[in-house]
Short mmCIF file of C-alpha atoms in Angstrom, two decimals:
data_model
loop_
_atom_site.label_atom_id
_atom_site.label_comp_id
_atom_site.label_asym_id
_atom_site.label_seq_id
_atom_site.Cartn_x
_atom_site.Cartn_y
_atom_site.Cartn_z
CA UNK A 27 35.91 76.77 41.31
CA UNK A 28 35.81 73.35 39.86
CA UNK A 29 36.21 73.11 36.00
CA UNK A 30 32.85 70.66 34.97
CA UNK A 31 33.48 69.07 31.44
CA UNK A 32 30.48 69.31 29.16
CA UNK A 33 29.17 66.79 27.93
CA UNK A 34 28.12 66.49 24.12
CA UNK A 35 24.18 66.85 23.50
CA UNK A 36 24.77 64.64 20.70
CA UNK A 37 26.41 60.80 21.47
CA UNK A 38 29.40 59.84 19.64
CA UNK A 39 29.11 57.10 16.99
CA UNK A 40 31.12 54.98 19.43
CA UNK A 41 28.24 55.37 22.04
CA UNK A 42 25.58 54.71 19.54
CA UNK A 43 27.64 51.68 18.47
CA UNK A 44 27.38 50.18 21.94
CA UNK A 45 23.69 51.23 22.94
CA UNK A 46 22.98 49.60 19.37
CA UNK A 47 25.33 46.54 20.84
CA UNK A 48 23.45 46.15 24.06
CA UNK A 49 20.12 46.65 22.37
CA UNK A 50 20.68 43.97 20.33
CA UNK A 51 22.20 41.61 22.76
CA UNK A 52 19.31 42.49 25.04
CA UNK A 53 16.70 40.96 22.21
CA UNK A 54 18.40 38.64 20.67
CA UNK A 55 16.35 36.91 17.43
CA UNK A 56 13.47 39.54 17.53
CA UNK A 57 12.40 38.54 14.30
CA UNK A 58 11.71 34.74 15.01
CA UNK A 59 10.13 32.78 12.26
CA UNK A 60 6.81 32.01 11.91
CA UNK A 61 5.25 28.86 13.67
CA UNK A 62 4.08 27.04 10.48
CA UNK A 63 0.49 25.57 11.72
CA UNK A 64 -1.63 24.04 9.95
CA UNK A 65 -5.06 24.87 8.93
CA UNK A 66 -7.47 23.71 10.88
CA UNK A 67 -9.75 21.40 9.25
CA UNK A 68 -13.75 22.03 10.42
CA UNK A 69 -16.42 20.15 8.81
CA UNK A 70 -20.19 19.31 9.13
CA UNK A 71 -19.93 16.66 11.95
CA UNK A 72 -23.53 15.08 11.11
CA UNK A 73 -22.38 13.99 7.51
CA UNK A 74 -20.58 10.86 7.42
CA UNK A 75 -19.37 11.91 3.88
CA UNK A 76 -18.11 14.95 5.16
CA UNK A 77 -15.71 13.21 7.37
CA UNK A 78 -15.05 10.51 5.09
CA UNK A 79 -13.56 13.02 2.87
CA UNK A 80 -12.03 15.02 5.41
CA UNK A 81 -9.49 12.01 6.44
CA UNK A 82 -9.25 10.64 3.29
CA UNK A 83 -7.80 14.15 2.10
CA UNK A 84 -5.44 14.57 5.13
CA UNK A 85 -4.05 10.91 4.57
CA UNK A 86 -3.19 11.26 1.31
CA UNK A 87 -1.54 14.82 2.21
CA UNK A 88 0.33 12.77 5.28
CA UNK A 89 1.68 10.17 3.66
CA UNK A 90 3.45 12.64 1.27
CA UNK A 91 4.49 15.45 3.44
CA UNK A 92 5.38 13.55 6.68
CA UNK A 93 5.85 9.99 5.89
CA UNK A 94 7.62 10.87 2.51
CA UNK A 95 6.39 8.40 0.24
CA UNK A 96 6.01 9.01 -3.53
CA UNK A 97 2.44 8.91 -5.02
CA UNK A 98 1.53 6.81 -7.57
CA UNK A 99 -0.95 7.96 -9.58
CA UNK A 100 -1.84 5.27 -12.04
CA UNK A 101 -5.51 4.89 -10.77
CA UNK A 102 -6.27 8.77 -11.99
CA UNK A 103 -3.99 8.76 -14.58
CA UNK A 104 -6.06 6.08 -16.41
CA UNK A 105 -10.19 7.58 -15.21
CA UNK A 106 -8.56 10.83 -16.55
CA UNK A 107 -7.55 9.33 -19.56
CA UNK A 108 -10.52 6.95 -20.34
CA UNK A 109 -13.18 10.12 -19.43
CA UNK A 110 -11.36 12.47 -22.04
CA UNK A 111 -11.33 10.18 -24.59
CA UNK A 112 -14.92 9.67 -23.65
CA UNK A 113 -15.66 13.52 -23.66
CA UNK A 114 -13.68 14.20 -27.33
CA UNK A 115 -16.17 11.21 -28.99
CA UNK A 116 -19.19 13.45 -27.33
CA UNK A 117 -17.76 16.44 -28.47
CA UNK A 118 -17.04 15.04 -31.99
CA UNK A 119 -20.31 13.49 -32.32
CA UNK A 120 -22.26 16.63 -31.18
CA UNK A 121 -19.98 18.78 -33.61
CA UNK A 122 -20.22 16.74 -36.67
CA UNK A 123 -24.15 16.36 -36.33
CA UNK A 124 -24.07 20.24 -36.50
CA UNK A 125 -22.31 20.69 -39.26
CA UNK A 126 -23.29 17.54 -41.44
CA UNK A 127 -26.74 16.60 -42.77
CA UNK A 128 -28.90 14.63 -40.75
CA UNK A 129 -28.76 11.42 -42.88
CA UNK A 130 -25.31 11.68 -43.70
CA UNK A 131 -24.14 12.37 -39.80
CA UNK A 132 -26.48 9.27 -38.54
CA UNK A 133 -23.37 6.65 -38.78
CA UNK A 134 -20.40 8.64 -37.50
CA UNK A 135 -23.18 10.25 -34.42
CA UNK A 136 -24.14 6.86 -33.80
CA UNK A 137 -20.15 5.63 -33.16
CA UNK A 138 -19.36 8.16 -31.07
CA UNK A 139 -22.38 7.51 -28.78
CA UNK A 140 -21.34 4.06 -28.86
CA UNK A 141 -17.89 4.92 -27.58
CA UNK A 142 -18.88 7.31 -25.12
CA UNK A 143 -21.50 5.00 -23.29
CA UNK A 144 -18.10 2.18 -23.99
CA UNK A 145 -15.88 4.62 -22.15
CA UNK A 146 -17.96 5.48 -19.45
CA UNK A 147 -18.81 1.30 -18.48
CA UNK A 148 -15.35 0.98 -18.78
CA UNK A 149 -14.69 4.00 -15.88
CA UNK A 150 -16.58 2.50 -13.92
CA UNK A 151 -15.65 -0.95 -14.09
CA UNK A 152 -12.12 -0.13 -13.62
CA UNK A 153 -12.47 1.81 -10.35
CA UNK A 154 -14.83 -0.81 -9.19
CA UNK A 155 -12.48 -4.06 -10.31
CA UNK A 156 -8.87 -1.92 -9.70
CA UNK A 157 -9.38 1.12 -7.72
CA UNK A 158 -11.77 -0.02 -5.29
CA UNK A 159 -11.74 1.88 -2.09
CA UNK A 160 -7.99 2.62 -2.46
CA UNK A 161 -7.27 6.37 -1.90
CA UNK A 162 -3.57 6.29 -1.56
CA UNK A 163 -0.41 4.18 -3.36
CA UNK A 164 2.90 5.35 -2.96
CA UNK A 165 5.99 3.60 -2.72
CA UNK A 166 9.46 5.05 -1.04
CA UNK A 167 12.94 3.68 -0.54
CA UNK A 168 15.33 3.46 2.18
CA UNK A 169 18.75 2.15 2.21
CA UNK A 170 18.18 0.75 -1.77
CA UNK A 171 15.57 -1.37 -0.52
CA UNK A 172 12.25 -0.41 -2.21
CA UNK A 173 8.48 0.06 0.05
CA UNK A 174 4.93 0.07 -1.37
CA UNK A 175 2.01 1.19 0.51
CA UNK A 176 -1.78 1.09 -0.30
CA UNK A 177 -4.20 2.75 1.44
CA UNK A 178 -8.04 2.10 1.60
CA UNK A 179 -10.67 3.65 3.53
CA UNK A 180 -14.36 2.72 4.00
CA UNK A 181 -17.64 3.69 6.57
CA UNK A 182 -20.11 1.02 6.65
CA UNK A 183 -23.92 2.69 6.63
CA UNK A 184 -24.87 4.40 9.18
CA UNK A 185 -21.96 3.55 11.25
CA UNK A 186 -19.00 5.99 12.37
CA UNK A 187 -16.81 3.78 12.04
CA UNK A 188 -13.86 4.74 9.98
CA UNK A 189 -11.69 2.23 8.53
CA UNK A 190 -8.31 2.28 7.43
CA UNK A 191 -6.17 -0.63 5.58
CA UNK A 192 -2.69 -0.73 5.30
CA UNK A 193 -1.17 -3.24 2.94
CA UNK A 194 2.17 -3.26 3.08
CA UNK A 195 5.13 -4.36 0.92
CA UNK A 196 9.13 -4.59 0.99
CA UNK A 197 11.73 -5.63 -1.31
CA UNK A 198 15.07 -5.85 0.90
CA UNK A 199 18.14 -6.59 -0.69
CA UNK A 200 19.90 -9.35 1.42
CA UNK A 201 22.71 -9.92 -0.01
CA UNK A 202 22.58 -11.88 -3.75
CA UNK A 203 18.87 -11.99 -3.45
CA UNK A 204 15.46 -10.01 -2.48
CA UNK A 205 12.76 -10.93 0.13
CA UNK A 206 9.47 -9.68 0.01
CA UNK A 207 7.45 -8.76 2.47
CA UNK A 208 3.91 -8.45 2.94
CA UNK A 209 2.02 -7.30 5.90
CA UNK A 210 -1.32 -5.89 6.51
CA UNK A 211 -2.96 -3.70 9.34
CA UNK A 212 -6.43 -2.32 9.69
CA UNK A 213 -7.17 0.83 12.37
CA UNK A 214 -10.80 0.73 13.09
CA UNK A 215 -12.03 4.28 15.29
CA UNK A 216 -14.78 6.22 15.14
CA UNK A 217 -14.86 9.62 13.72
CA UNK A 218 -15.40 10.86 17.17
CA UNK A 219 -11.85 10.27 18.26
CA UNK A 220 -10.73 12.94 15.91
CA UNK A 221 -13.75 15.41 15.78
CA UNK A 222 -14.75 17.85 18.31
CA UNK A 223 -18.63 18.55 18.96
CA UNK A 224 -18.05 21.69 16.03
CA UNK A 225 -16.40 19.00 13.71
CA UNK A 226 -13.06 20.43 13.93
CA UNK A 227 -10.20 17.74 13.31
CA UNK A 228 -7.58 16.73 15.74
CA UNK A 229 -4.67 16.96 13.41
CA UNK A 230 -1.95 15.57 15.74
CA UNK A 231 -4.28 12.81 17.52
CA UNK A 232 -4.73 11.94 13.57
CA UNK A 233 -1.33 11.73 12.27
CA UNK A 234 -0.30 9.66 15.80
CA UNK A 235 -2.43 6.60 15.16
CA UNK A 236 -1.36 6.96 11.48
CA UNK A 237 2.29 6.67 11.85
CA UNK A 238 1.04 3.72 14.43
CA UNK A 239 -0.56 1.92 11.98
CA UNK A 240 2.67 2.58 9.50
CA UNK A 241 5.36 1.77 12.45
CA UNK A 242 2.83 -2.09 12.75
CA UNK A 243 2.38 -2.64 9.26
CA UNK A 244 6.65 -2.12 8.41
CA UNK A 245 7.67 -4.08 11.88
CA UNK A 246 5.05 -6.58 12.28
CA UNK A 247 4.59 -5.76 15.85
CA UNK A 248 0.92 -5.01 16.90
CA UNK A 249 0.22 -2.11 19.52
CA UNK A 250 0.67 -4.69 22.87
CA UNK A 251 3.71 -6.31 21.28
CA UNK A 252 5.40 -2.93 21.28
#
């Protein structure tokens, strides 16, 4: 009779070793990262402010993230400064009226109602004079040559129109001196190029004709030149 050789119930660690081998090889990367998406962005598609403040949001977040320009953020720097100051003369006034006699409070109240209605003109004045409609300033450089970029947006009433401004400018070093460079671009759409019928935003239709409007504004070269 032939002599069969018996096989081990149990596999050797060198046969585990390969299955484990060819497993692997089989599915290679099974843990693949994680598609980073963004949130989608829904809003009320009847409310012009809604939308307004929708792109105004993603620009800002666009111009930081994917055009990598640094924000400057003089313009709230100074309403944050000028409406604490005029919240600590409230506070001041309303705290030394309670603890002081009427009478003897009646100056000191009467300053720091002064101040605060001083403060508060002066808020508005500046964003109306400085800030304007600008909702983005950042400035980047590239190859020691220095970029500023202001953004403003605006929707006249009762139109969908959105608008958006570029103004543009570069400092280039050539060689013992620096040119400027100033250029402007406006994009003009409607909302509806970018909102669905639920009001959900077309984040990559979005970002396209705003890296357009940054590729004309830093070449010069309108859409039909290019």
């Amino acid at each position: 009779m032939e002599e069969i050789e018996a096989k081990p119930l149990i596999p050797s660690t060198e046969e585990k070793n390969s299955e484990t081998k060819t497993e692997t090889e089989e599915k290679p990367n099974e843990k693949e990262e994680p598609n980073e998406k963004e949130e989608p962005i829904i809003v009320n598609n009847s409310s012009l402010i809604d939308l307004k403040n929708a792109c105004d949001d993603h620009i800002q977040k666009f111009f930081v993230s994917k055009a990598n320009f640094c924000q400057n953020n003089t313009h709230t720097d100074v309403k944050l400064v000028l409406g604490y100051l005029a919240c600590g003369f409230a506070l001041f006034g309303g705290y030394y009226g309670h603890i002081t006699p009427f009478n003897e409070a009646k100056e000191v109240t009467f300053i720091c109602i002064i101040a605060y209605f001083v403060l508060n003109t002066l808020l508005v004045l500046y964003s109306f004079i400085y800030e304007k409609e600008i909702i983005f300033a950042g400035s980047c450089v590239e190859n020691d040559n220095k970029y500023t970029i202001t953004i403003q947006t605006n929707t006249k009433r009762y139109s969908d129109v959105y608008n958006i401004t570029y103004e543009y400018v570069g400092k280039e070093k050539q060689d013992s001196s620096i040119k400027l460079r100033n250029s402007k671009y406006t994009i003009s759409k409607s909302f509806g190029n970018w909102f669905d019928v639920k009001g959900v935003m077309d984040i990559e239709k979005f970002e396209r004709d705003l890296f357009e409007g940054l590729e004309i504004v830093k070449t010069g070269n309108k859409p039909h030149e290019q």
